[in-house]
Short mmCIF file of C-alpha atoms and ligand atoms in Angstrom, two decimals:
data_model
loop_
_atom_site.label_atom_id
_atom_site.label_comp_id
_atom_site.label_asym_id
_atom_site.label_seq_id
_atom_site.Cartn_x
_atom_site.Cartn_y
_atom_site.Cartn_z
CA MET Z 137 -48.38 22.97 17.03
CA THR Z 138 -44.98 21.06 16.43
CA THR Z 139 -45.20 17.68 19.22
CA ALA Z 140 -42.04 15.34 19.90
CA PRO Z 141 -44.23 12.97 18.05
CA ASP Z 142 -44.44 15.29 14.54
CA VAL Z 143 -40.98 15.73 14.81
CA LEU Z 144 -39.96 11.65 15.56
CA ALA Z 145 -41.12 11.40 12.59
CA LEU Z 146 -39.76 14.13 10.14
CA GLN Z 147 -36.46 12.18 12.25
CA GLU Z 148 -36.41 8.99 11.07
CA THR Z 149 -37.59 9.69 7.77
CA ASP Z 150 -34.25 12.16 7.73
CA LEU Z 151 -32.17 9.01 9.48
CA ALA Z 152 -33.46 6.58 6.37
CA LEU Z 153 -32.40 9.23 3.39
CA ASP Z 154 -29.28 9.39 4.68
CA LYS Z 155 -28.56 6.09 5.28
CA ALA Z 156 -29.44 5.04 1.66
CA ARG Z 157 -27.69 8.33 0.29
CA ALA Z 158 -24.91 7.28 1.83
CA ARG Z 159 -25.10 4.43 -0.15
CA LEU Z 160 -25.82 5.46 -3.42
CA ARG Z 161 -22.85 7.64 -2.91
CA ASP Z 162 -20.93 3.87 -1.95
CA VAL Z 163 -22.96 2.49 -4.99
CA GLU Z 164 -22.57 4.94 -7.59
CA ALA Z 165 -18.12 5.22 -6.61
CA GLN Z 166 -18.08 1.40 -7.16
CA THR Z 167 -19.54 1.39 -9.96
CA GLY Z 168 -17.67 1.36 -13.74
CA GLU Z 169 -13.94 -0.57 -14.01
CA GLY Z 170 -11.80 -0.96 -10.28
CA GLU Z 171 -7.85 -0.80 -10.80
CA GLU Z 172 -7.67 -4.23 -9.81
CA LEU Z 173 -9.18 -5.12 -13.36
CA ILE Z 174 -7.42 -1.95 -15.11
CA ALA Z 175 -4.09 -3.40 -13.49
CA ALA Z 176 -4.89 -7.06 -14.74
CA ARG Z 177 -5.61 -5.85 -18.14
CA GLU Z 178 -2.21 -4.07 -18.76
CA VAL Z 179 -0.03 -7.61 -17.53
CA VAL Z 180 -1.61 -9.15 -20.43
CA ALA Z 181 -0.81 -6.58 -22.92
CA GLU Z 182 2.62 -5.73 -21.41
CA ARG Z 183 2.93 -9.35 -22.26
CA GLN Z 184 2.14 -9.02 -25.52
CA GLU Z 185 4.37 -7.23 -25.90
CA VAL Z 186 7.03 -9.28 -24.76
CA LEU Z 187 5.73 -12.10 -27.10
CA LYS Z 188 5.38 -9.15 -29.96
CA GLN Z 189 8.74 -9.00 -29.42
CA LEU Z 190 10.49 -12.54 -29.29
CA ARG Z 191 8.80 -13.60 -32.11
CA SER Z 192 10.11 -10.78 -34.28
CA GLN Z 193 13.46 -11.51 -32.75
CA LEU Z 194 13.19 -15.38 -33.79
CA HIS Z 195 12.49 -14.63 -36.87
CA ASP Z 196 16.00 -12.30 -37.51
CA ALA Z 197 17.42 -14.82 -36.28
CA GLU Z 198 16.37 -17.60 -38.33
CA TRP Z 199 17.21 -16.05 -41.12
CA SER Z 200 20.58 -14.99 -39.78
CA VAL Z 201 21.10 -18.99 -39.75
CA GLU Z 202 19.85 -19.79 -42.93
CA ASP Z 203 22.14 -16.64 -43.71
CA ALA Z 204 25.49 -18.42 -42.53
CA ARG Z 205 24.56 -21.62 -42.97
CA GLY Z 206 23.85 -20.83 -46.63
CA LYS Z 207 27.65 -19.72 -47.18
CA ALA Z 208 29.08 -22.21 -45.25
CA GLY Z 209 27.64 -24.22 -48.02
CA GLY Z 210 29.37 -22.04 -50.79
CA VAL Z 211 32.53 -22.35 -49.57
CA GLU Z 212 32.72 -25.99 -48.48
CA GLN Z 213 31.23 -26.49 -52.36
CA LYS Z 214 34.09 -24.46 -53.71
CA LEU Z 215 36.27 -26.21 -50.78
CA TYR Z 216 35.66 -29.24 -51.71
CA GLY Z 217 34.30 -28.70 -55.30
CA GLY Z 218 37.89 -29.43 -56.89
CA THR Z 219 38.62 -26.60 -59.83
CA ILE Z 220 40.77 -24.51 -57.19
CA ARG Z 221 44.32 -26.10 -56.55
CA ASN Z 222 45.49 -23.63 -55.28
CA PRO Z 223 47.11 -24.32 -52.12
CA LYS Z 224 46.91 -20.69 -50.77
CA GLU Z 225 43.45 -20.33 -51.85
CA LEU Z 226 42.96 -23.72 -49.57
CA SER Z 227 43.88 -22.92 -46.87
CA ASP Z 228 42.41 -19.55 -46.78
CA LEU Z 229 38.70 -21.16 -48.39
CA ASN Z 230 39.32 -23.17 -45.54
CA ASP Z 231 40.04 -20.66 -42.63
CA ASP Z 232 36.40 -19.33 -43.78
CA LEU Z 233 35.31 -22.21 -43.92
CA SER Z 234 35.88 -22.84 -39.77
CA SER Z 235 34.86 -19.49 -39.24
CA LEU Z 236 31.54 -19.90 -41.16
CA LYS Z 237 31.03 -22.67 -39.10
CA THR Z 238 31.15 -21.36 -35.13
CA GLN Z 239 28.84 -18.74 -36.63
CA VAL Z 240 26.40 -20.68 -37.44
CA ALA Z 241 26.88 -22.91 -34.28
CA LYS Z 242 26.88 -19.54 -32.17
CA ARG Z 243 22.99 -18.01 -34.05
CA GLU Z 244 21.87 -21.25 -33.68
CA ASP Z 245 22.83 -21.40 -29.34
CA SER Z 246 20.89 -17.35 -29.66
CA LEU Z 247 17.99 -18.94 -31.64
CA LEU Z 248 17.54 -21.79 -29.30
CA GLY Z 249 18.28 -19.29 -25.99
CA LEU Z 250 15.41 -17.67 -28.23
CA LEU Z 251 13.34 -20.03 -28.19
CA VAL Z 252 13.17 -21.09 -24.06
CA GLU Z 253 12.42 -17.55 -23.70
CA MET Z 254 9.17 -17.17 -25.78
CA GLU Z 255 7.68 -20.35 -24.07
CA GLU Z 256 8.41 -19.16 -21.11
CA ALA Z 257 7.01 -15.90 -22.45
CA GLU Z 258 3.71 -17.39 -23.96
CA LYS Z 259 3.54 -18.95 -20.64
CA GLN Z 260 3.48 -16.05 -19.01
CA LEU Z 261 0.74 -14.80 -21.45
CA GLU Z 262 -1.46 -17.04 -20.74
CA SER Z 263 -1.34 -17.05 -17.33
CA ALA Z 264 -2.16 -13.83 -17.17
CA ARG Z 265 -4.62 -14.03 -19.37
CA SER Z 266 -6.42 -16.40 -16.69
CA ALA Z 267 -5.83 -14.25 -13.69
CA LEU Z 268 -7.54 -11.55 -15.96
CA ALA Z 269 -10.68 -13.32 -16.78
CA GLU Z 270 -10.89 -14.28 -13.27
CA THR Z 271 -10.68 -10.41 -11.97
CA ASP Z 272 -13.42 -10.29 -14.87
CA ALA Z 273 -15.64 -13.03 -13.17
CA VAL Z 274 -15.66 -11.02 -9.61
CA TRP Z 275 -15.99 -7.67 -11.15
CA GLN Z 276 -18.61 -8.84 -13.42
CA ARG Z 277 -21.31 -10.38 -10.93
CA GLU Z 278 -20.42 -6.64 -8.06
CA GLN Z 279 -21.29 -5.04 -10.68
CA ALA Z 280 -24.80 -6.42 -11.51
CA SER Z 281 -24.78 -6.36 -7.82
CA LEU Z 282 -24.17 -2.83 -7.23
CA LEU Z 283 -26.15 -2.41 -9.99
CA GLY Z 284 -29.48 -4.18 -8.83
CA GLU Z 285 -28.44 -1.98 -5.78
CA LYS Z 286 -28.99 1.10 -7.01
CA ALA Z 287 -32.10 0.31 -9.09
CA ARG Z 288 -33.06 -0.31 -5.36
CA LEU Z 289 -32.12 2.55 -3.46
CA GLU Z 290 -33.28 5.26 -6.16
CA PRO Z 291 -36.93 4.43 -5.72
CA GLU Z 292 -36.48 4.10 -2.55
CA ILE Z 293 -34.94 7.59 -2.00
CA ALA Z 294 -38.15 9.22 -4.04
CA ALA Z 295 -40.53 7.69 -1.93
CA LEU Z 296 -38.54 8.98 1.46
CA GLU Z 297 -38.32 12.00 -0.40
CA THR Z 298 -42.67 12.37 -0.40
CA ARG Z 299 -43.22 10.81 2.72
CA ARG Z 300 -40.68 14.10 4.37
CA GLU Z 301 -42.13 16.26 2.13
CA ASN Z 302 -45.22 14.69 3.51
CA GLN Z 303 -44.27 15.48 7.51
CA LEU Z 304 -42.98 19.55 6.58
CA PRO Z 305 -46.43 20.51 7.42
CA ALA Z 306 -46.24 19.36 10.86
CA VAL Z 307 -43.10 21.18 11.44
CA ASP Z 308 -43.46 24.61 11.67
CA ALA Z 309 -40.38 27.31 11.24
CA GLU Z 310 -38.74 27.39 15.29
CA SER Z 311 -38.97 23.72 15.55
CA MET Z 312 -37.35 22.67 12.85
CA ARG Z 313 -34.65 25.21 13.41
CA LEU Z 314 -34.25 22.89 16.56
CA TYR Z 315 -34.53 19.86 15.31
CA GLN Z 316 -31.45 20.63 12.52
CA LEU Z 317 -28.77 22.09 15.22
CA LEU Z 318 -30.01 18.98 17.34
CA ARG Z 319 -29.63 16.93 14.29
CA GLU Z 320 -26.04 18.14 13.31
CA ARG Z 321 -24.57 18.05 17.23
CA HIS Z 322 -26.10 14.46 17.88
CA ARG Z 323 -25.59 12.53 14.63
CA GLY Z 324 -28.47 12.76 13.99
CA GLN Z 325 -30.50 11.92 17.23
CA ALA Z 326 -32.70 15.05 17.94
CA VAL Z 327 -35.56 13.17 20.22
CA ALA Z 328 -34.43 11.36 23.06
CA GLY Z 329 -36.97 8.62 24.44
CA VAL Z 330 -37.79 8.92 28.32
CA GLU Z 331 -37.63 6.33 30.33
CA ARG Z 332 -38.34 6.09 34.27
CA GLY Z 333 -37.31 10.00 33.94
CA MET Z 334 -34.62 9.15 32.14
CA CYS Z 335 -33.14 11.12 29.05
CA GLN Z 336 -32.42 8.07 26.95
CA GLY Z 337 -29.82 10.62 25.53
CA CYS Z 338 -27.16 11.75 27.83
CA ARG Z 339 -28.87 9.14 31.41
CA ILE Z 340 -29.83 11.65 33.15
CA ALA Z 341 -32.43 12.00 35.26
CA LEU Z 342 -34.30 14.67 34.94
CA PRO Z 343 -36.77 17.10 36.92
CA MET Z 344 -40.56 15.45 37.48
CA SER Z 345 -42.22 18.41 36.23
CA LEU Z 346 -39.92 18.54 33.17
CA VAL Z 347 -41.31 15.26 32.52
CA GLN Z 348 -44.75 15.71 33.33
CA LYS Z 349 -44.29 18.92 30.84
CA ALA Z 350 -43.21 17.09 27.97
CA ARG Z 351 -46.25 13.68 28.73
CA SER Z 352 -48.53 17.01 28.18
CA GLY Z 353 -47.87 17.59 24.70
CA GLY Z 354 -48.26 20.92 25.10
CA GLY Z 355 -45.39 22.16 22.65
CA LEU Z 356 -41.02 20.68 22.50
CA VAL Z 357 -39.59 20.47 25.92
CA GLN Z 358 -35.65 19.52 25.44
CA CYS Z 359 -33.58 17.96 28.06
CA VAL Z 360 -31.83 20.01 30.80
CA SER Z 361 -28.13 18.24 29.91
CA CYS Z 362 -28.60 17.45 26.39
CA GLU Z 363 -31.01 19.34 25.44
CA ARG Z 364 -32.27 16.92 23.09
CA ILE Z 365 -36.53 17.09 22.03
CA LEU Z 366 -37.88 14.78 25.38
CA LEU Z 367 -40.67 11.84 23.86
CA VAL Z 368 -42.21 10.57 26.45
CA THR Z 369 -44.22 8.05 25.65
ZN1 LIG V 126 -30.79 14.31 27.48
#
């Protein structure tokens, strides 16, 4: 015959199993790359791309400054070389030179602007990299601790499952149905202790005859109010 202590033993195993399995699910859900780490990595990639584009712009700007300087140099040579004497031609060359010099100055300005932008972009990349390193270090520590916890939980669950298997024969089919029903209804707490004639599940004062019956150990006795299985110790 199934007794209240038999059901209580099963309940303790089930509660421990529920807790361990829920924790394992949490641990497994947290294992793997977190959103923070992915986001930090994306920021680094974005800033690397910005810097790459600026480098290419800088390369073009350097070439364009050199080009304008070269052209201005050529015009200057013609202008002061003494081979050209025609005043109209000389005046045109002078205009060309001044417009080329303006162009050189403009291009040098934009080159300088790019150098400043690059310096800023390099700083931004550096700070994104150190943020990533920090996030990664935290993540590594968390993962190590989660994996350690998983390695403890898995054998713990296996041991509880074995214990449950061994406890099952003591609980007959009808008692099992009752236990499962109450377990669902009372968040795993199907068994209630009795203290000073009171059900510890719902705090109601129980009829003396019921307490006597529960004490005598003749099968399962339920609380008249919450219907939990009563255990008199
Ligand atoms: Zn009760």
